[in-house]
């Protein structure tokens, strides 16, 4: 069963505004261009609407200006219409020369692109170049979209290369607009001294346009003890959990094993925690009906984090069940959009997960970047010689059990392992993810008990590992590593897994190598990773992440994305076209955070 497709957050979903730009000279010039210009705008809108959906499954709406825009008065009228319609992303299209300063979008908060039609009759490329120069001079970065091949005027078809750029730009732009005004909910504080748990309000406000909300973990105790949760849903969720969550090994020594009564109580607690965390994030009208109007409102949180260790887990069951189930694309209510909930309140990893989710529409894997296993070390420990994609060694991605169950890889695309948008997931696939997961009693240092997920990600999935870090004096930076998941022989996996924790979920990851720098070899990727955590998205979406980062003015410090997959604002070339990484840093510093 797929849950109803709804917007569970406050505010309407952002729209894409299409701005048809025209040569405003009357007396035959403008008149001859009206139809082809509007046709181009209509084709652009139809293409985007047909190929994009918001992460919650709702369709993406495009708004076209009421008239073509030949001067400042029409530009102003269009800006007012877009403001009323909730447009957050604009694409200007034109097949001809027009007057740039009079027609460009000057709203500093909308993400902008210009599609300059590649034609010779009245070349849109001339307007494109001039308008981009105007944007750059005004400090309003815009993206350039220009097809490789010349088209005839009046041809409103969209070439393949233009389609790819339009989609890359629009997906990233919608992500920017979707985050604006939403909240990050910090449930607890800093876990075990991890710096990524420190909530930097200026980062969320200046770079993401988000606000920060905070609750103490005692809020969970209050709601459990006072019954501030939907009792009927709790009974449904507990029954579903007992039916679908398979019990795994208890590796604790005899003196630390828990009684059946303690285990039962732990299941009841972790299910309640999942309900409460969700209600804290997005609210629940049922609570208002029960007389808890304030609690029923929620915090409008598009992402959240739970501290857990150690203030909570030294006494109460671990939050892994809550984090894993909410981060997955399904639960007792059916198949639905994943929630973004980071373990240990690592808000920087939560933001990275959020970016990946908004770009792919699918669940994300939260993981420790735990170990680099060289071929030599694997052979020494197991006697096995790594081969194939794993021949150069593997990175062991593993955490205590908060990873989305989608990460099992039991969903498929064309018969291959995948992680899909929730609206494409079948009930059979959701069940396979559940069946491939064991729930193991938490190990000894989780003194309050609870359960950890145990699964191994299927090999062969294209995947992108990413992480935002904050560096004093520079601000946020993004790391990206595209690669593939791999599977090791079971006996090899078991030996390596035992050396870490056999009751936790494992993803064996191999990055695509370039032979130089941070991607010289697998070891170099591990050595250059800037934090203990990462987020893993399905697919090779590094190019999309780079586009999104440039919109937010977050430089990318390492990546292995091919040049042809990178789309940044045209101004970036002015900061050093032959030195793209340095140019990215300089451009982001010069323009500053989007909302500063």
Coordinates of N, CA, C and O in Angstrom, one line a residue, residues 1 12 27 60 70 76 109 141 155 198 236 247 250 282 299 303 317 327 385 396 418 444 454 472 474 483:
X1 N 0.8 -1.2 0.0 CA 0.0 0.0 0.0 C 0.9 1.2 0.0 O 1.8 1.4 0.8
X12 N 3.4 26.0 0.4 CA 3.2 25.3 -0.9 C 4.6 24.9 -1.5 O 5.6 25.4 -1.2
X27 N 7.0 47.0 -34.9 CA 7.1 47.4 -36.3 C 7.5 46.2 -37.2 O 8.1 46.3 -38.2
X60 N 5.5 18.8 -10.3 CA 6.2 20.1 -10.4 C 5.4 21.0 -11.3 O 5.1 20.6 -12.5
X70 N 9.6 42.0 -23.2 CA 10.4 42.8 -24.1 C 11.0 44.0 -23.4 O 11.8 44.8 -24.0
X76 N 8.6 43.4 -14.7 CA 8.1 43.7 -13.4 C 6.7 43.0 -13.2 O 6.5 42.4 -12.1
X109 N 16.9 36.1 -4.7 CA 16.6 34.9 -4.1 C 16.1 33.8 -5.0 O 16.0 32.6 -4.6
X141 N 24.4 35.5 -10.0 CA 24.8 34.4 -10.8 C 23.7 33.6 -11.5 O 22.6 33.4 -10.9
X155 N 11.5 26.1 -34.4 CA 11.6 24.7 -34.0 C 11.6 24.8 -32.4 O 12.5 25.2 -31.8
X198 N 27.3 20.0 16.3 CA 27.2 21.4 16.7 C 26.4 22.1 15.7 O 26.7 22.2 14.5
X236 N -1.1 -0.4 16.0 CA -0.9 -0.9 14.6 C 0.6 -1.0 14.3 O 1.0 -2.0 13.7
X247 N 14.1 -10.9 14.1 CA 15.0 -10.8 15.2 C 16.4 -11.5 14.8 O 16.4 -12.6 14.2
X250 N 21.9 -12.0 19.3 CA 22.3 -11.2 20.5 C 23.7 -11.6 20.8 O 24.0 -12.8 21.3
X282 N 6.9 16.8 11.9 CA 5.9 17.4 11.0 C 4.5 17.5 11.6 O 3.6 18.0 11.0
X299 N 7.3 20.9 14.2 CA 8.3 21.9 14.1 C 8.7 22.2 12.6 O 9.7 22.9 12.3
X303 N 14.3 18.1 8.1 CA 15.3 17.2 8.5 C 15.5 17.4 10.0 O 15.1 18.4 10.6
X317 N 16.5 2.7 25.4 CA 16.9 2.0 24.2 C 17.4 2.9 23.1 O 16.9 4.0 23.0
X327 N 13.8 6.9 8.2 CA 14.6 7.2 7.1 C 14.3 6.3 5.9 O 14.7 6.6 4.7
X385 N 41.9 -13.1 -2.1 CA 42.4 -12.1 -2.9 C 41.3 -11.3 -3.6 O 40.5 -11.9 -4.4
X396 N 34.7 0.3 4.0 CA 33.6 -0.3 4.8 C 32.8 0.8 5.4 O 33.2 1.5 6.3
X418 N 18.7 -1.3 -6.6 CA 18.5 0.1 -6.7 C 17.8 0.6 -5.4 O 17.4 -0.1 -4.5
X444 N 26.9 -4.0 24.0 CA 27.1 -3.7 25.4 C 27.1 -2.2 25.7 O 26.7 -1.8 26.8
X454 N 20.7 -5.0 10.9 CA 21.8 -5.8 10.3 C 21.5 -6.2 8.9 O 20.6 -7.0 8.7
X472 N 36.7 26.4 9.7 CA 36.8 27.8 10.1 C 37.6 28.6 9.1 O 38.7 28.2 8.7
X474 N 36.7 29.3 6.2 CA 36.2 29.0 4.8 C 34.7 28.8 4.8 O 34.0 29.2 3.9
X483 N 30.8 6.1 -7.1 CA 31.4 4.8 -7.2 C 30.3 3.7 -7.3 O 29.2 4.0 -7.7

